[in-house]
Tab-separated table of N, CA and C in Angstrom:
chain	number	residue	atom	x	y	z
A	286	MET	N	1.192	-1.055	-0.201
A	286	MET	CA	0.035	-0.089	-0.395
A	286	MET	C	1.244	1.112	-0.233
A	287	THR	N	-0.026	2.492	-1.315
A	287	THR	CA	1.371	3.160	-1.040
A	287	THR	C	0.564	4.440	0.071
A	288	LYS	N	1.622	5.128	0.669
A	288	LYS	CA	1.473	6.282	1.933
A	288	LYS	C	0.666	7.182	1.106
A	289	PRO	N	-0.491	7.654	1.397
A	289	PRO	CA	-1.307	9.175	1.101
A	289	PRO	C	-0.380	10.128	1.203
A	290	LEU	N	-1.215	11.077	0.157
A	290	LEU	CA	-0.644	12.604	-0.049
A	290	LEU	C	-1.792	12.826	1.320
A	291	THR	N	-1.025	13.579	2.151
A	291	THR	CA	-1.785	14.487	3.453
A	291	THR	C	-2.199	15.989	3.152
A	292	ILE	N	-2.656	16.696	3.203
A	292	ILE	CA	-2.865	18.144	3.236
A	292	ILE	C	-3.399	18.451	4.529
A	293	THR	N	-3.334	19.476	5.266
A	293	THR	CA	-3.784	19.929	6.527
A	293	THR	C	-4.085	21.203	6.378
A	294	VAL	N	-5.370	21.913	6.971
A	294	VAL	CA	-5.093	22.856	6.767
A	294	VAL	C	-6.274	23.371	8.441
A	295	HIS	N	-5.676	24.031	9.275
A	295	HIS	CA	-6.076	24.678	10.385
A	295	HIS	C	-6.749	25.943	9.992
A	296	ALA	N	-7.966	26.153	10.880
A	296	ALA	CA	-8.756	27.709	11.035
A	296	ALA	C	-9.982	27.977	12.462
A	297	THR	N	-9.833	28.691	12.294
A	297	THR	CA	-10.920	29.313	13.894
A	297	THR	C	-12.233	29.990	13.680
A	298	THR	N	-12.980	29.282	13.946
A	298	THR	CA	-14.307	29.945	13.160
A	298	THR	C	-15.103	30.505	14.987
A	299	GLN	N	-16.238	31.043	14.733
A	299	GLN	CA	-17.210	31.508	16.099
A	299	GLN	C	-18.297	30.304	15.516
A	300	THR	N	-18.488	29.899	14.100
A	300	THR	CA	-19.162	29.375	13.833
A	300	THR	C	-19.727	27.914	14.955
A	301	ASN	N	-20.351	27.032	15.408
A	301	ASN	CA	-20.869	26.085	16.132
A	301	ASN	C	-20.389	24.718	15.142
A	302	PRO	N	-19.530	23.714	15.445
A	302	PRO	CA	-19.373	22.264	14.280
A	302	PRO	C	-20.607	22.118	14.247
A	303	GLY	N	-22.281	22.543	14.456
A	303	GLY	CA	-23.245	21.418	14.345
A	303	GLY	C	-24.033	22.129	13.359
A	304	VAL	N	-23.707	23.224	13.192
A	304	VAL	CA	-23.816	24.491	12.459
A	304	VAL	C	-23.313	23.905	10.887
A	305	LEU	N	-21.880	23.912	10.923
A	305	LEU	CA	-21.283	23.341	9.808
A	305	LEU	C	-21.420	22.312	9.445
A	306	CYS	N	-22.276	20.982	10.201
A	306	CYS	CA	-21.725	20.224	9.891
A	306	CYS	C	-23.377	20.129	9.150
A	307	ASN	N	-24.338	20.508	9.711
A	307	ASN	CA	-25.302	20.652	8.805
A	307	ASN	C	-25.258	21.371	7.185
A	308	ASN	N	-24.570	22.368	6.962
A	308	ASN	CA	-24.373	22.683	6.265
A	308	ASN	C	-24.116	22.183	5.090
A	309	ILE	N	-23.096	20.401	5.684
A	309	ILE	CA	-22.186	19.453	5.162
A	309	ILE	C	-23.501	18.612	4.179
A	310	ILE	N	-24.871	18.220	5.174
A	310	ILE	CA	-25.762	17.639	4.187
A	310	ILE	C	-26.444	19.066	4.068
A	311	ASP	N	-26.396	19.798	3.572
A	311	ASP	CA	-27.731	21.057	2.846
A	311	ASP	C	-26.359	21.374	1.642
A	312	MET	N	-27.504	20.023	0.466
A	312	MET	CA	-27.031	19.986	-0.829
A	312	MET	C	-26.742	21.508	-1.402
A	313	GLU	N	-27.363	22.695	-1.139
A	313	GLU	CA	-26.901	23.578	-1.821
A	313	GLU	C	-25.485	24.564	-1.378
A	314	GLN	N	-25.623	23.907	-0.396
A	314	GLN	CA	-24.072	24.373	0.005
A	314	GLN	C	-23.089	23.615	-0.463
A	315	TRP	N	-23.331	22.372	-1.165
A	315	TRP	CA	-22.164	22.441	-1.845
A	315	TRP	C	-21.354	23.536	-3.043
A	316	LYS	N	-22.087	24.404	-3.916
A	316	LYS	CA	-21.888	25.192	-4.616
A	316	LYS	C	-21.010	26.185	-4.014
A	317	SER	N	-20.323	26.003	-3.112
A	317	SER	CA	-19.360	26.958	-2.160
A	317	SER	C	-17.659	26.909	-2.799
A	318	PHE	N	-17.456	25.520	-2.460
A	318	PHE	CA	-16.672	25.256	-3.268
A	318	PHE	C	-16.173	25.216	-4.272
A	319	THR	N	-15.280	26.098	-4.941
A	319	THR	CA	-14.954	26.058	-5.879
A	319	THR	C	-13.536	26.133	-6.808
A	320	GLY	N	-12.891	24.956	-6.377
A	320	GLY	CA	-11.907	24.953	-6.551
A	320	GLY	C	-10.780	25.510	-6.653
A	321	TRP	N	-9.821	25.454	-7.603
A	321	TRP	CA	-8.604	26.339	-7.276
A	321	TRP	C	-7.531	25.838	-8.517
A	322	GLY	N	-7.828	27.482	-9.991
A	322	GLY	CA	-6.825	27.341	-10.636
A	322	GLY	C	-7.610	25.983	-11.678
A	323	PRO	N	-6.939	24.973	-12.369
A	323	PRO	CA	-7.715	24.338	-13.027
A	323	PRO	C	-8.393	22.931	-12.318
A	324	LEU	N	-7.958	22.869	-11.083
A	324	LEU	CA	-9.515	22.150	-10.311
A	324	LEU	C	-10.294	23.061	-10.134
A	325	PRO	N	-11.251	21.585	-10.531
A	325	PRO	CA	-12.642	22.217	-10.586
A	325	PRO	C	-13.330	22.289	-9.758
A	326	GLY	N	-14.645	23.535	-9.299
A	326	GLY	CA	-15.312	23.407	-8.135
A	326	GLY	C	-16.283	22.502	-8.405
A	327	ILE	N	-17.340	22.712	-7.067
A	327	ILE	CA	-18.674	21.848	-7.276
A	327	ILE	C	-19.892	22.464	-7.837
A	328	SER	N	-20.380	22.270	-8.773
A	328	SER	CA	-21.833	23.315	-9.725
A	328	SER	C	-23.410	22.834	-8.818
A	329	ASN	N	-22.866	21.200	-8.842
A	329	ASN	CA	-24.101	20.992	-7.614
A	329	ASN	C	-24.551	19.876	-7.139
A	330	ALA	N	-24.824	19.513	-5.894
A	330	ALA	CA	-24.702	18.102	-5.394
A	330	ALA	C	-26.399	17.538	-4.876
A	331	SER	N	-25.458	15.366	-4.755
A	331	SER	CA	-27.621	15.609	-4.604
A	331	SER	C	-27.302	14.350	-3.782
A	332	PHE	N	-27.900	13.702	-3.087
A	332	PHE	CA	-27.971	12.116	-2.413
A	332	PHE	C	-28.390	11.235	-3.170
A	333	GLU	N	-27.594	10.165	-3.117
A	333	GLU	CA	-27.990	8.822	-4.209
A	333	GLU	C	-28.790	8.105	-2.824
A	334	LEU	N	-28.023	8.492	-2.085
A	334	LEU	CA	-28.871	7.750	-0.653
A	334	LEU	C	-28.299	8.854	0.343
A	335	ARG	N	-29.566	8.766	0.988
A	335	ARG	CA	-29.335	9.760	3.121
A	335	ARG	C	-30.071	8.621	3.884
A	336	THR	N	-29.145	8.138	5.025
A	336	THR	CA	-29.653	7.592	5.827
A	336	THR	C	-30.389	8.537	6.630
A	337	ASP	N	-30.948	7.655	7.668
A	337	ASP	CA	-31.458	8.208	9.093
A	337	ASP	C	-29.931	8.332	9.634
A	338	GLU	N	-29.505	7.438	9.873
A	338	GLU	CA	-27.862	8.019	10.948
A	338	GLU	C	-26.909	8.595	10.256
A	339	ILE	N	-26.981	9.150	8.750
A	339	ILE	CA	-26.403	10.200	8.119
A	339	ILE	C	-24.946	9.336	7.740
A	340	VAL	N	-24.374	8.048	8.192
A	340	VAL	CA	-23.529	7.456	7.736
A	340	VAL	C	-24.105	6.839	6.963
A	341	GLY	N	-22.808	6.263	6.043
A	341	GLY	CA	-23.103	5.647	4.793
A	341	GLY	C	-24.139	6.510	4.339
A	342	SER	N	-24.326	7.960	4.242
A	342	SER	CA	-25.595	8.144	2.882
A	342	SER	C	-23.782	8.754	1.101
A	343	ARG	N	-24.783	8.618	0.845
A	343	ARG	CA	-23.688	8.814	-0.784
A	343	ARG	C	-24.117	10.275	-1.240
A	344	ILE	N	-23.430	10.666	-1.870
A	344	ILE	CA	-23.457	12.550	-2.364
A	344	ILE	C	-22.681	11.898	-3.534
A	345	ARG	N	-23.785	12.239	-4.628
A	345	ARG	CA	-23.278	12.837	-5.915
A	345	ARG	C	-23.115	13.879	-6.144
A	346	ALA	N	-21.500	14.382	-6.382
A	346	ALA	CA	-21.352	15.835	-6.690
A	346	ALA	C	-21.033	15.917	-8.135
A	347	HIS	N	-21.598	17.242	-8.545
A	347	HIS	CA	-21.275	17.748	-10.241
A	347	HIS	C	-20.147	18.940	-9.865
A	348	ASN	N	-19.266	18.542	-10.565
A	348	ASN	CA	-18.119	19.470	-10.855
A	348	ASN	C	-18.314	20.391	-12.309
A	349	THR	N	-17.937	21.413	-11.614
A	349	THR	CA	-17.953	22.414	-12.983
A	349	THR	C	-17.499	22.293	-13.918
A	350	ASP	N	-16.369	20.583	-13.888
A	350	ASP	CA	-15.881	20.577	-15.843
A	350	ASP	C	-16.932	19.602	-16.293
A	351	GLY	N	-17.738	19.647	-15.623
A	351	GLY	CA	-18.804	18.294	-16.139
A	351	GLY	C	-18.854	17.177	-15.617
A	352	SER	N	-17.233	16.513	-14.823
A	352	SER	CA	-17.122	15.796	-14.541
A	352	SER	C	-18.038	15.565	-12.913
A	353	THR	N	-18.157	13.890	-12.632
A	353	THR	CA	-19.094	13.518	-10.919
A	353	THR	C	-18.210	12.660	-9.720
A	354	HIS	N	-18.203	12.501	-8.480
A	354	HIS	CA	-17.785	11.825	-8.248
A	354	HIS	C	-18.779	11.400	-7.146
A	355	ILE	N	-18.146	10.739	-6.046
A	355	ILE	CA	-19.216	10.604	-5.033
A	355	ILE	C	-18.741	10.638	-3.414
A	356	GLU	N	-19.426	10.399	-2.556
A	356	GLU	CA	-19.079	11.304	-1.207
A	356	GLU	C	-19.869	10.669	-0.765
A	357	THR	N	-18.521	9.584	0.297
A	357	THR	CA	-19.923	8.829	0.876
A	357	THR	C	-19.296	9.607	2.455
A	358	ILE	N	-20.218	9.330	3.181
A	358	ILE	CA	-20.450	10.181	4.600
A	358	ILE	C	-19.844	8.891	5.909
A	359	THR	N	-18.470	8.729	6.360
A	359	THR	CA	-18.075	7.657	7.090
A	359	THR	C	-18.016	8.034	8.476
A	360	VAL	N	-17.960	8.956	8.964
A	360	VAL	CA	-18.056	9.319	10.208
A	360	VAL	C	-19.021	10.431	10.843
A	361	TRP	N	-19.450	10.319	11.327
A	361	TRP	CA	-20.916	11.648	11.856
A	361	TRP	C	-20.575	11.910	13.003
A	362	ASP	N	-19.962	12.675	14.003
A	362	ASP	CA	-20.524	12.766	15.384
A	362	ASP	C	-19.983	14.643	15.146
A	363	PRO	N	-21.287	15.405	14.819
A	363	PRO	CA	-20.962	16.721	14.734
A	363	PRO	C	-19.974	17.564	15.899
A	364	LYS	N	-19.806	17.386	16.478
A	364	LYS	CA	-19.775	18.178	18.374
A	364	LYS	C	-17.856	17.575	17.921
A	365	ARG	N	-17.566	16.265	17.251
A	365	ARG	CA	-15.521	16.242	17.168
A	365	ARG	C	-15.371	15.894	15.734
A	366	CYS	N	-16.302	15.283	14.897
A	366	CYS	CA	-15.377	14.491	14.017
A	366	CYS	C	-16.625	14.499	12.684
A	367	ILE	N	-16.564	14.511	11.180
A	367	ILE	CA	-16.761	13.982	10.850
A	367	ILE	C	-15.429	13.765	9.247
A	368	GLU	N	-16.267	12.736	8.960
A	368	GLU	CA	-15.237	12.357	7.675
A	368	GLU	C	-15.991	12.038	6.568
A	369	LEU	N	-15.929	12.037	5.461
A	369	LEU	CA	-16.213	11.804	4.192
A	369	LEU	C	-15.050	10.649	3.152
A	370	THR	N	-15.854	10.079	2.263
A	370	THR	CA	-14.561	8.711	1.397
A	370	THR	C	-14.782	9.927	-0.316
A	371	MET	N	-13.784	9.825	-0.964
A	371	MET	CA	-14.707	10.657	-2.024
A	371	MET	C	-13.687	9.465	-3.340
A	372	GLY	N	-14.932	8.952	-4.041
A	372	GLY	CA	-14.096	7.787	-4.747
A	372	GLY	C	-15.251	8.016	-6.386
A	373	GLU	N	-14.804	7.293	-6.864
A	373	GLU	CA	-15.829	6.952	-8.181
A	373	GLU	C	-15.390	7.994	-9.142
A	374	PHE	N	-13.717	8.109	-9.253
A	374	PHE	CA	-13.364	9.493	-9.688
A	374	PHE	C	-13.283	9.402	-11.441
A	375	PRO	N	-13.390	10.320	-11.858
A	375	PRO	CA	-13.668	10.476	-13.920
A	375	PRO	C	-12.394	10.380	-14.052
A	376	LYS	N	-11.966	9.654	-15.474
A	376	LYS	CA	-10.397	10.315	-15.679
A	376	LYS	C	-9.909	10.954	-16.096
A	377	PRO	N	-8.380	11.344	-15.897
A	377	PRO	CA	-7.772	10.659	-15.415
A	377	PRO	C	-7.709	10.104	-13.893
A	378	LEU	N	-8.163	11.038	-13.138
A	378	LEU	CA	-8.194	11.299	-11.933
A	378	LEU	C	-8.086	9.334	-11.244
A	379	SER	N	-8.806	8.841	-11.494
A	379	SER	CA	-9.865	7.582	-11.170
A	379	SER	C	-8.182	6.583	-11.273
A	380	ARG	N	-7.334	7.369	-12.487
A	380	ARG	CA	-6.084	6.008	-13.155
A	380	ARG	C	-4.787	6.591	-11.735
A	381	LEU	N	-5.160	7.706	-11.445
A	381	LEU	CA	-3.908	8.474	-10.221
A	381	LEU	C	-3.856	7.833	-8.664
A	382	ALA	N	-6.005	8.143	-8.401
A	382	ALA	CA	-5.952	7.630	-6.916
A	382	ALA	C	-6.789	6.463	-6.703
A	383	THR	N	-7.071	5.959	-5.946
A	383	THR	CA	-8.359	4.943	-5.729
A	383	THR	C	-9.570	5.873	-4.485
A	384	SER	N	-9.133	6.851	-4.056
A	384	SER	CA	-9.794	7.529	-2.592
A	384	SER	C	-9.448	8.498	-2.243
A	385	PHE	N	-9.979	9.445	-2.215
A	385	PHE	CA	-9.730	10.646	-0.735
A	385	PHE	C	-10.921	10.670	0.195
A	386	THR	N	-9.955	10.840	1.462
A	386	THR	CA	-10.622	10.577	2.482
A	386	THR	C	-10.826	12.791	2.862
A	387	GLU	N	-11.285	12.857	3.433
A	387	GLU	CA	-11.621	14.323	3.833
A	387	GLU	C	-12.136	14.202	5.545
A	388	ARG	N	-11.328	15.107	6.477
A	388	ARG	CA	-11.902	15.120	8.004
A	388	ARG	C	-12.138	16.246	8.187
A	389	TRP	N	-13.021	16.722	8.987
A	389	TRP	CA	-12.756	17.808	9.682
A	389	TRP	C	-12.939	17.310	11.527
A	390	THR	N	-12.007	17.878	11.856
A	390	THR	CA	-11.888	17.440	13.692
A	390	THR	C	-12.278	18.853	14.185
A	391	PHE	N	-13.165	18.810	15.026
A	391	PHE	CA	-13.505	20.442	16.303
A	391	PHE	C	-12.890	20.430	17.402
A	392	SER	N	-12.254	21.189	18.009
A	392	SER	CA	-12.501	21.384	19.077
A	392	SER	C	-12.420	22.497	19.580
A	393	PRO	N	-12.890	22.958	20.807
A	393	PRO	CA	-12.924	24.517	21.929
A	393	PRO	C	-12.089	25.323	21.640
A	394	LEU	N	-12.210	26.274	21.550
A	394	LEU	CA	-10.400	27.459	21.859
A	394	LEU	C	-10.811	27.185	23.225
A	395	ASN	N	-9.470	27.676	23.903
A	395	ASN	CA	-9.304	27.948	25.590
A	395	ASN	C	-10.542	28.617	26.170
A	396	ASP	N	-11.320	29.577	25.663
A	396	ASP	CA	-12.180	30.226	26.077
A	396	ASP	C	-13.320	29.404	24.635
A	397	PRO	N	-14.009	29.393	25.881
A	397	PRO	CA	-15.411	28.549	24.624
A	397	PRO	C	-15.970	29.713	23.976
A	398	ALA	N	-15.880	30.808	24.921
A	398	ALA	CA	-16.780	32.159	23.750
A	398	ALA	C	-15.800	32.325	22.622
A	399	ALA	N	-14.634	32.104	22.685
A	399	ALA	CA	-13.883	32.630	21.887
A	399	ALA	C	-13.868	31.384	20.246
A	400	GLY	N	-14.656	30.727	20.499
A	400	GLY	CA	-15.247	30.093	19.346
A	400	GLY	C	-14.533	28.160	18.849
A	401	TRP	N	-14.087	27.902	17.973
A	401	TRP	CA	-13.469	26.505	17.947
A	401	TRP	C	-12.322	26.595	17.105
A	402	ASN	N	-11.626	25.595	16.960
A	402	ASN	CA	-10.628	25.148	15.930
A	402	ASN	C	-11.357	24.244	15.429
A	403	ALA	N	-11.100	23.987	13.844
A	403	ALA	CA	-11.622	23.422	13.107
A	403	ALA	C	-10.433	22.992	11.956
A	404	THR	N	-9.740	21.574	11.961
A	404	THR	CA	-8.912	20.841	11.274
A	404	THR	C	-9.924	20.327	10.275
A	405	ARG	N	-9.171	21.048	8.985
A	405	ARG	CA	-9.626	19.989	7.957
A	405	ARG	C	-8.384	18.923	6.765
A	406	THR	N	-8.234	17.819	7.493
A	406	THR	CA	-7.334	17.206	6.802
A	406	THR	C	-8.097	16.147	5.369
A	407	LEU	N	-7.163	16.117	4.655
A	407	LEU	CA	-7.773	15.316	3.047
A	407	LEU	C	-6.213	14.139	2.694
A	408	GLU	N	-7.094	12.827	2.362
A	408	GLU	CA	-5.544	12.048	2.578
A	408	GLU	C	-5.893	11.698	1.656
A	409	MET	N	-5.074	11.908	0.107
A	409	MET	CA	-5.345	11.163	-1.365
A	409	MET	C	-4.513	9.941	-1.183
A	410	HIS	N	-5.340	9.086	-1.759
A	410	HIS	CA	-5.013	7.807	-1.647
A	410	HIS	C	-4.204	7.133	-3.190
A	411	PRO	N	-3.077	7.164	-3.163
A	411	PRO	CA	-2.722	6.981	-4.565
A	411	PRO	C	-2.361	5.227	-4.801
A	412	ARG	N	-2.639	5.361	-6.472
A	412	ARG	CA	-2.819	3.728	-6.925
A	412	ARG	C	-1.147	2.780	-6.540
A	413	SER	N	-0.214	3.881	-6.693
A	413	SER	CA	1.316	3.406	-6.781
A	413	SER	C	2.396	4.679	-6.811
A	414	GLY	N	3.460	4.170	-6.389
A	414	GLY	CA	4.483	5.072	-5.788
A	414	GLY	C	4.636	6.099	-6.944
A	415	LEU	N	4.275	5.817	-8.411
A	415	LEU	CA	4.431	6.932	-9.552
A	415	LEU	C	3.725	7.678	-9.210
A	416	THR	N	2.196	7.108	-9.176
A	416	THR	CA	1.099	7.872	-9.517
A	416	THR	C	1.072	8.968	-8.413
A	417	ARG	N	1.701	8.471	-6.828
A	417	ARG	CA	1.757	9.140	-5.889
A	417	ARG	C	2.306	11.157	-6.211
A	418	VAL	N	3.412	10.601	-6.916
A	418	VAL	CA	4.220	11.664	-7.716
A	418	VAL	C	2.897	11.939	-8.334
A	419	LEU	N	2.768	12.008	-9.324
A	419	LEU	CA	2.096	12.192	-9.743
A	419	LEU	C	0.482	12.992	-9.442
A	420	LEU	N	0.354	13.189	-8.123
A	420	LEU	CA	-0.699	13.295	-7.482
A	420	LEU	C	-0.255	14.945	-7.171
A	421	ILE	N	0.986	15.175	-6.568
A	421	ILE	CA	1.430	16.436	-5.602
A	421	ILE	C	0.964	17.559	-6.741
A	422	PRO	N	0.820	18.074	-7.946
A	422	PRO	CA	0.250	18.746	-8.423
A	422	PRO	C	-0.711	19.144	-7.940
A	423	ILE	N	-2.110	17.975	-7.959
A	423	ILE	CA	-3.453	18.455	-7.591
A	423	ILE	C	-3.373	18.465	-5.790
A	424	ALA	N	-3.039	18.015	-5.427
A	424	ALA	CA	-1.962	18.264	-3.814
A	424	ALA	C	-2.169	19.862	-3.777
A	425	PHE	N	-1.470	20.256	-4.342
A	425	PHE	CA	-1.026	21.945	-3.833
A	425	PHE	C	-2.467	22.846	-4.366
A	426	MET	N	-3.086	21.571	-5.643
A	426	MET	CA	-4.084	23.109	-5.624
A	426	MET	C	-5.274	22.492	-5.030
A	427	MET	N	-5.075	21.463	-4.288
A	427	MET	CA	-6.489	21.043	-3.363
A	427	MET	C	-6.420	21.495	-1.819
A	428	LYS	N	-5.209	22.107	-1.587
A	428	LYS	CA	-4.343	22.580	-0.407
A	428	LYS	C	-4.918	24.411	-0.435
A	429	ARG	N	-4.770	24.761	-1.624
A	429	ARG	CA	-5.684	25.882	-2.390
A	429	ARG	C	-6.993	26.940	-2.035
A	430	ALA	N	-7.553	25.480	-2.736
A	430	ALA	CA	-8.938	25.097	-2.527
A	430	ALA	C	-9.850	25.002	-1.218
A	431	LEU	N	-9.010	24.164	-0.823
A	431	LEU	CA	-9.493	24.176	0.662
A	431	LEU	C	-9.484	25.720	1.250
A	432	VAL	N	-8.316	25.977	1.516
A	432	VAL	CA	-8.079	27.256	2.391
A	432	VAL	C	-9.024	28.163	2.058
A	433	ARG	N	-9.697	28.449	0.264
A	433	ARG	CA	-10.582	29.223	-0.197
A	433	ARG	C	-11.827	28.659	0.417
A	434	HIS	N	-11.875	27.824	0.683
A	434	HIS	CA	-13.722	27.348	0.833
A	434	HIS	C	-13.858	27.606	2.385
A	435	ASN	N	-12.428	27.704	3.200
A	435	ASN	CA	-12.799	27.720	4.989
A	435	ASN	C	-13.162	28.867	4.794
A	436	ARG	N	-12.719	29.964	3.786
A	436	ARG	CA	-12.734	31.495	4.413
A	436	ARG	C	-14.408	31.780	3.795
A	437	THR	N	-14.562	30.912	2.787
A	437	THR	CA	-16.561	31.216	2.741
A	437	THR	C	-16.926	30.323	3.400
A	438	VAL	N	-17.089	28.637	4.468
A	438	VAL	CA	-17.450	27.789	5.183
A	438	VAL	C	-17.653	28.501	6.791
A	439	LEU	N	-16.458	28.717	7.200
A	439	LEU	CA	-16.196	29.288	7.985
A	439	LEU	C	-16.408	30.549	8.404
């Protein structure tokens, strides 16, 4: 198994994690991810499957370049951590990576009135050592896209 590429973005926010998590299951909010450079944003998203417990829900994201991918919610604890696994990528990305795992973790700042720490981690799982190298420019763009998106949603 090839080591994933990992991107981490930290931010502080006044917004309660529960509100942030509710925005993740509000499909209209997905349009706020605008990508970066040639990395596409999301034009719309819809549930292919929505479970009562949220874990296991599958979301089809339609990207601004016309492609689609699936995001599956694998962890749902809005007070602490949520996790989504992205897959079913279009070519050529499907030839480079098996999946991406996005994790949001939340912790209160020392003064609870001051807000929350929000850490967003993206693990890009390459198919091989060679494709790991080829994912580096995509990781560069994803980090910038995540920083931009955090400014919008946090």
